[in-house]
PDB file of C-alpha atoms in Angstrom:
ATOM      1  CA  MET E 206       0.000   0.000   0.000  1.00 55.00           C
ATOM      2  CA  THR E 207       1.339   3.451  -0.845  1.00 79.00           C
ATOM      3  CA  THR E 208       0.900   6.383   1.482  1.00 86.00           C
ATOM      4  CA  VAL E 209       1.591  10.040   0.779  1.00 90.00           C
ATOM      5  CA  GLU E 210       1.763  12.596   3.573  1.00 93.00           C
ATOM      6  CA  ARG E 211       1.614  16.383   3.402  1.00 94.00           C
ATOM      7  CA  VAL E 212       1.861  18.763   6.357  1.00 95.00           C
ATOM      8  CA  PHE E 213       0.515  22.298   6.148  1.00 96.00           C
ATOM      9  CA  GLU E 214       0.854  25.145   8.632  1.00 95.00           C
ATOM     10  CA  PHE E 215      -1.400  28.177   8.982  1.00 94.00           C
ATOM     11  CA  SER E 216      -1.887  30.839  11.604  1.00 92.00           C
ATOM     12  CA  LEU E 217      -5.156  31.963  13.117  1.00 92.00           C
ATOM     13  CA  HIS E 218      -4.047  34.303  15.908  1.00 92.00           C
ATOM     14  CA  GLY E 219      -6.623  34.695  18.643  1.00 89.00           C
ATOM     15  CA  LEU E 220      -8.258  31.320  18.019  1.00 88.00           C
ATOM     16  CA  ASN E 221      -7.498  28.334  20.231  1.00 88.00           C
ATOM     17  CA  MET E 222      -8.436  25.119  18.449  1.00 87.00           C
ATOM     18  CA  PRO E 223      -8.178  21.633  19.929  1.00 91.00           C
ATOM     19  CA  SER E 224      -6.501  18.829  18.037  1.00 94.00           C
ATOM     20  CA  PHE E 225      -8.917  16.584  16.158  1.00 94.00           C
ATOM     21  CA  PRO E 226      -8.923  13.893  13.459  1.00 95.00           C
ATOM     22  CA  ILE E 227     -10.538  14.093  10.010  1.00 93.00           C
ATOM     23  CA  ASN E 228     -11.459  10.976   8.064  1.00 94.00           C
ATOM     24  CA  VAL E 229     -12.759  10.969   4.468  1.00 90.00           C
ATOM     25  CA  PRO E 230     -12.802   7.309   3.348  1.00 91.00           C
ATOM     26  CA  GLU E 231     -14.145   8.004  -0.152  1.00 90.00           C
ATOM     27  CA  LEU E 232     -11.039  10.116  -0.856  1.00 85.00           C
ATOM     28  CA  GLN E 233      -8.650   7.633   0.841  1.00 89.00           C
ATOM     29  CA  LEU E 234      -7.777  10.518   3.172  1.00 92.00           C
ATOM     30  CA  THR E 235      -7.125  10.876   6.872  1.00 94.00           C
ATOM     31  CA  ALA E 236      -5.903  14.048   8.526  1.00 95.00           C
ATOM     32  CA  GLU E 237      -5.139  15.408  11.939  1.00 95.00           C
ATOM     33  CA  LEU E 238      -5.337  19.025  13.007  1.00 93.00           C
ATOM     34  CA  GLN E 239      -2.613  19.667  15.565  1.00 93.00           C
ATOM     35  CA  ALA E 240      -3.216  22.525  18.007  1.00 90.00           C
ATOM     36  CA  GLY E 241      -0.621  25.211  18.516  1.00 87.00           C
ATOM     37  CA  THR E 242       0.728  28.271  16.776  1.00 84.00           C
ATOM     38  CA  PRO E 243       0.865  27.839  13.913  1.00 90.00           C
ATOM     39  CA  LEU E 244      -1.845  25.235  13.495  1.00 92.00           C
ATOM     40  CA  ARG E 245      -0.641  22.159  11.615  1.00 94.00           C
ATOM     41  CA  ILE E 246      -2.699  19.784   9.558  1.00 95.00           C
ATOM     42  CA  LYS E 247      -1.136  16.475   8.639  1.00 94.00           C
ATOM     43  CA  VAL E 248      -2.892  14.901   5.640  1.00 94.00           C
ATOM     44  CA  ARG E 249      -2.322  11.240   4.682  1.00 94.00           C
ATOM     45  CA  LEU E 250      -3.623   9.717   1.472  1.00 93.00           C
ATOM     46  CA  THR E 251      -3.436   6.105   0.370  1.00 91.00           C
ATOM     47  CA  ASN E 252      -3.449   4.553  -3.100  1.00 90.00           C
ATOM     48  CA  VAL E 253      -3.271   7.843  -5.010  1.00 87.00           C
ATOM     49  CA  SER E 254      -0.722   9.392  -7.347  1.00 86.00           C
ATOM     50  CA  GLU E 255       1.571  12.203  -6.185  1.00 85.00           C
ATOM     51  CA  GLN E 256      -0.450  14.635  -8.294  1.00 88.00           C
ATOM     52  CA  GLN E 257      -3.769  13.520  -6.759  1.00 89.00           C
ATOM     53  CA  ALA E 258      -2.233  13.636  -3.277  1.00 88.00           C
ATOM     54  CA  ASP E 259      -1.014  17.208  -3.778  1.00 90.00           C
ATOM     55  CA  ALA E 260      -4.388  18.372  -5.099  1.00 92.00           C
ATOM     56  CA  ARG E 261      -6.465  16.662  -2.395  1.00 93.00           C
ATOM     57  CA  ALA E 262      -4.190  17.655   0.483  1.00 93.00           C
ATOM     58  CA  ASN E 263      -4.090  21.267  -0.683  1.00 94.00           C
ATOM     59  CA  LYS E 264      -7.877  21.343  -1.057  1.00 93.00           C
ATOM     60  CA  VAL E 265      -8.363  20.004   2.487  1.00 93.00           C
ATOM     61  CA  ALA E 266      -5.976  22.582   3.964  1.00 94.00           C
ATOM     62  CA  GLN E 267      -7.515  25.492   2.019  1.00 96.00           C
ATOM     63  CA  THR E 268     -11.087  24.406   2.815  1.00 94.00           C
ATOM     64  CA  LEU E 269     -10.367  24.021   6.532  1.00 93.00           C
ATOM     65  CA  TYR E 270      -8.681  27.429   6.631  1.00 95.00           C
ATOM     66  CA  ARG E 271     -11.633  29.129   4.881  1.00 96.00           C
ATOM     67  CA  ARG E 272     -14.171  27.425   7.146  1.00 94.00           C
ATOM     68  CA  PHE E 273     -12.295  28.570  10.245  1.00 94.00           C
ATOM     69  CA  LEU E 274     -12.255  32.146   8.890  1.00 95.00           C
ATOM     70  CA  LEU E 275     -15.980  32.036   8.153  1.00 95.00           C
ATOM     71  CA  GLY E 276     -16.965  30.367  11.409  1.00 94.00           C
ATOM     72  CA  PHE E 277     -14.621  32.106  13.827  1.00 93.00           C
ATOM     73  CA  GLY E 278     -13.648  35.326  12.023  1.00 91.00           C
ATOM     74  CA  GLY E 279     -14.785  37.496  14.929  1.00 92.00           C
ATOM     75  CA  HIS E 280     -12.249  35.810  17.221  1.00 92.00           C
ATOM     76  CA  ILE E 281      -9.283  35.898  14.831  1.00 92.00           C
ATOM     77  CA  ASP E 282      -6.875  38.831  15.215  1.00 92.00           C
ATOM     78  CA  ARG E 283      -4.619  37.938  12.286  1.00 92.00           C
ATOM     79  CA  SER E 284      -4.367  35.027   9.877  1.00 94.00           C
ATOM     80  CA  GLU E 285      -1.898  33.543   7.426  1.00 93.00           C
ATOM     81  CA  PRO E 286      -3.028  31.080   4.741  1.00 94.00           C
ATOM     82  CA  PRO E 287      -1.817  27.475   4.634  1.00 95.00           C
ATOM     83  CA  ARG E 288       1.678  26.738   3.412  1.00 94.00           C
ATOM     84  CA  MET E 289       3.203  23.326   2.911  1.00 92.00           C
ATOM     85  CA  ALA E 290       5.614  22.609   5.751  1.00 91.00           C
ATOM     86  CA  SER E 291       6.713  19.106   4.748  1.00 88.00           C
ATOM     87  CA  MET E 292       6.122  16.492   2.147  1.00 82.00           C
ATOM     88  CA  ILE E 293       6.806  12.784   2.548  1.00 79.00           C
ATOM     89  CA  GLY E 294       6.916  10.826  -0.658  1.00 67.00           C
ATOM     90  CA  LYS E 295       5.393   7.475  -1.381  1.00 61.00           C
ATOM     91  CA  ARG E 296       6.339   4.511   0.694  1.00 56.00           C
ATOM     92  CA  ASN E 297       5.265   0.897   0.636  1.00 54.00           C
ATOM     93  CA  GLY E 298       4.134  -0.637   3.850  1.00 49.00           C
TER      94      GLY E 298
END
């Protein structure tokens, strides 16, 4: 089985979020939001190409960021959009 992992960081100053998992089986995707400053989201995809992994992981990070801005905008002092912090290539396991 191949697994691709992407880690994104983004800042939402003034907002304290707990860590929580995200699971989207139909996209072969699991993710974990890690609390802290900056927030980190680790996205893992299985059985997808590098190109699909990049697109899906980026979409998850961007969507989560936008939803936080829409839902908690009144509590956010300053924000910085997601940026890729690390990228782990395919591995068989």
